[in-house]
Amino acid sequence: MKIFDWIRRPKVTTTSSTEEDTEFLFIEPTKYSVEDMMREQLKGITIDFHKEGFTEDGLSENEKKEMFADADMLNNNKTLKKIANNLINSQGNFSMIEAETIGQVAFGRATINGIRLLMEEIDRLSNLHKEQLKQEEDFDTSEMI
């Protein structure tokens, strides 16, 4: 995927040798976020783009249940969210105000990306836990086969 897939780019058509008519091509809205674009620029991973290598791969069903429940507990932990948001805001402020080189800015972006990636993975695993609970509730053991 190229970065240009996310942005507006001009289409210039020449009507005569001296006139230029510029119109803009707008890319249709997509499911991709600013974070996805940043990860593409940094050449980092994006969980949604990969179909294998998930955290829960290779675990038994009991281990998966335990992992999903732990992730749900972390996802509902207000202290963890507050710490993560504080780190993201602090790094963002530092990168915008105090960074002196593009390397420092890139490092800040990568730091923010790492924190967000961790929180997104916790959220994804938490949602899997909620799906499991819903399936267990929907399953009625007294129902006739």
XYZ file of C-alpha atoms in Angstrom, residues 17-123:
107
model
C -0.533 26.111 -23.799
C -1.018 28.885 -21.202
C -3.979 27.718 -19.139
C -4.037 25.014 -16.557
C -7.190 23.696 -14.997
C -6.603 21.923 -11.721
C -9.174 19.665 -10.176
C -8.680 17.425 -7.210
C -9.151 13.702 -7.113
C -10.522 12.597 -3.785
C -9.831 9.112 -2.569
C -12.913 7.343 -1.296
C -12.996 7.091 2.496
C -11.401 3.876 3.680
C -11.099 1.918 6.885
C -7.495 3.087 7.254
C -6.637 5.532 10.016
C -3.872 8.055 10.543
C -2.185 5.407 12.694
C -2.282 2.989 9.750
C -0.632 5.621 7.554
C 2.016 6.294 10.195
C 2.746 2.573 10.502
C 3.070 2.322 6.734
C 5.547 5.217 6.712
C 7.535 3.729 9.600
C 7.374 0.286 7.952
C 5.790 -1.116 11.099
C 3.215 -3.844 11.496
C -0.521 -3.376 11.572
C -2.466 -6.170 13.239
C -5.449 -6.007 10.884
C -3.279 -6.532 7.812
C -1.905 -9.887 8.911
C -3.865 -13.124 8.973
C -1.317 -15.176 10.889
C 1.057 -14.654 13.761
C -1.555 -13.430 16.204
C -0.719 -13.488 19.889
C -3.047 -16.419 20.557
C -1.740 -18.699 17.777
C -0.467 -22.050 19.029
C -2.237 -21.915 22.393
C -4.696 -24.463 23.744
C -8.332 -23.455 24.198
C -7.860 -23.054 27.963
C -4.758 -20.913 27.450
C -6.660 -18.768 24.945
C -9.560 -18.303 27.357
C -7.162 -17.275 30.101
C -5.303 -14.884 27.791
C -8.532 -13.300 26.528
C -9.816 -12.886 30.106
C -6.531 -11.274 31.179
C -6.653 -8.940 28.179
C -10.233 -7.999 29.064
C -9.119 -7.195 32.606
C -6.291 -5.013 31.239
C -8.626 -3.364 28.739
C -10.949 -2.340 31.577
C -8.076 -1.108 33.757
C -8.404 2.691 34.012
C -4.900 3.073 35.430
C -3.300 1.324 32.444
C -5.278 3.498 30.016
C -4.316 6.641 31.919
C -0.626 5.676 31.875
C -0.712 4.840 28.148
C -2.503 8.080 27.256
C -0.097 10.099 29.411
C 2.910 8.505 27.699
C 1.407 9.143 24.255
C 0.627 12.780 25.079
C 4.032 13.382 26.677
C 5.872 11.865 23.717
C 3.716 13.783 21.241
C 4.354 17.069 23.032
C 8.083 16.385 23.200
C 8.221 15.493 19.505
C 6.327 18.634 18.493
C 8.013 21.124 20.811
C 11.479 19.897 21.735
C 12.618 17.529 18.980
C 15.578 19.017 17.135
C 16.069 16.457 14.384
C 13.846 14.402 12.120
C 15.337 11.328 13.810
C 13.945 12.449 17.157
C 10.553 13.041 15.550
C 10.624 9.591 13.924
C 11.600 8.006 17.245
C 8.686 9.789 18.930
C 6.281 8.569 16.262
C 7.590 5.025 16.666
C 7.199 5.254 20.452
C 3.602 6.419 20.121
C 2.969 3.694 17.558
C 4.319 1.023 19.918
C 2.093 2.112 22.781
C -0.975 2.314 20.512
C -0.188 -1.086 18.985
C -0.041 -2.656 22.453
C -3.353 -1.065 23.466
C -5.013 -2.133 20.190
C -3.873 -5.736 20.661
C -5.204 -5.749 24.230
C -8.506 -4.368 22.924
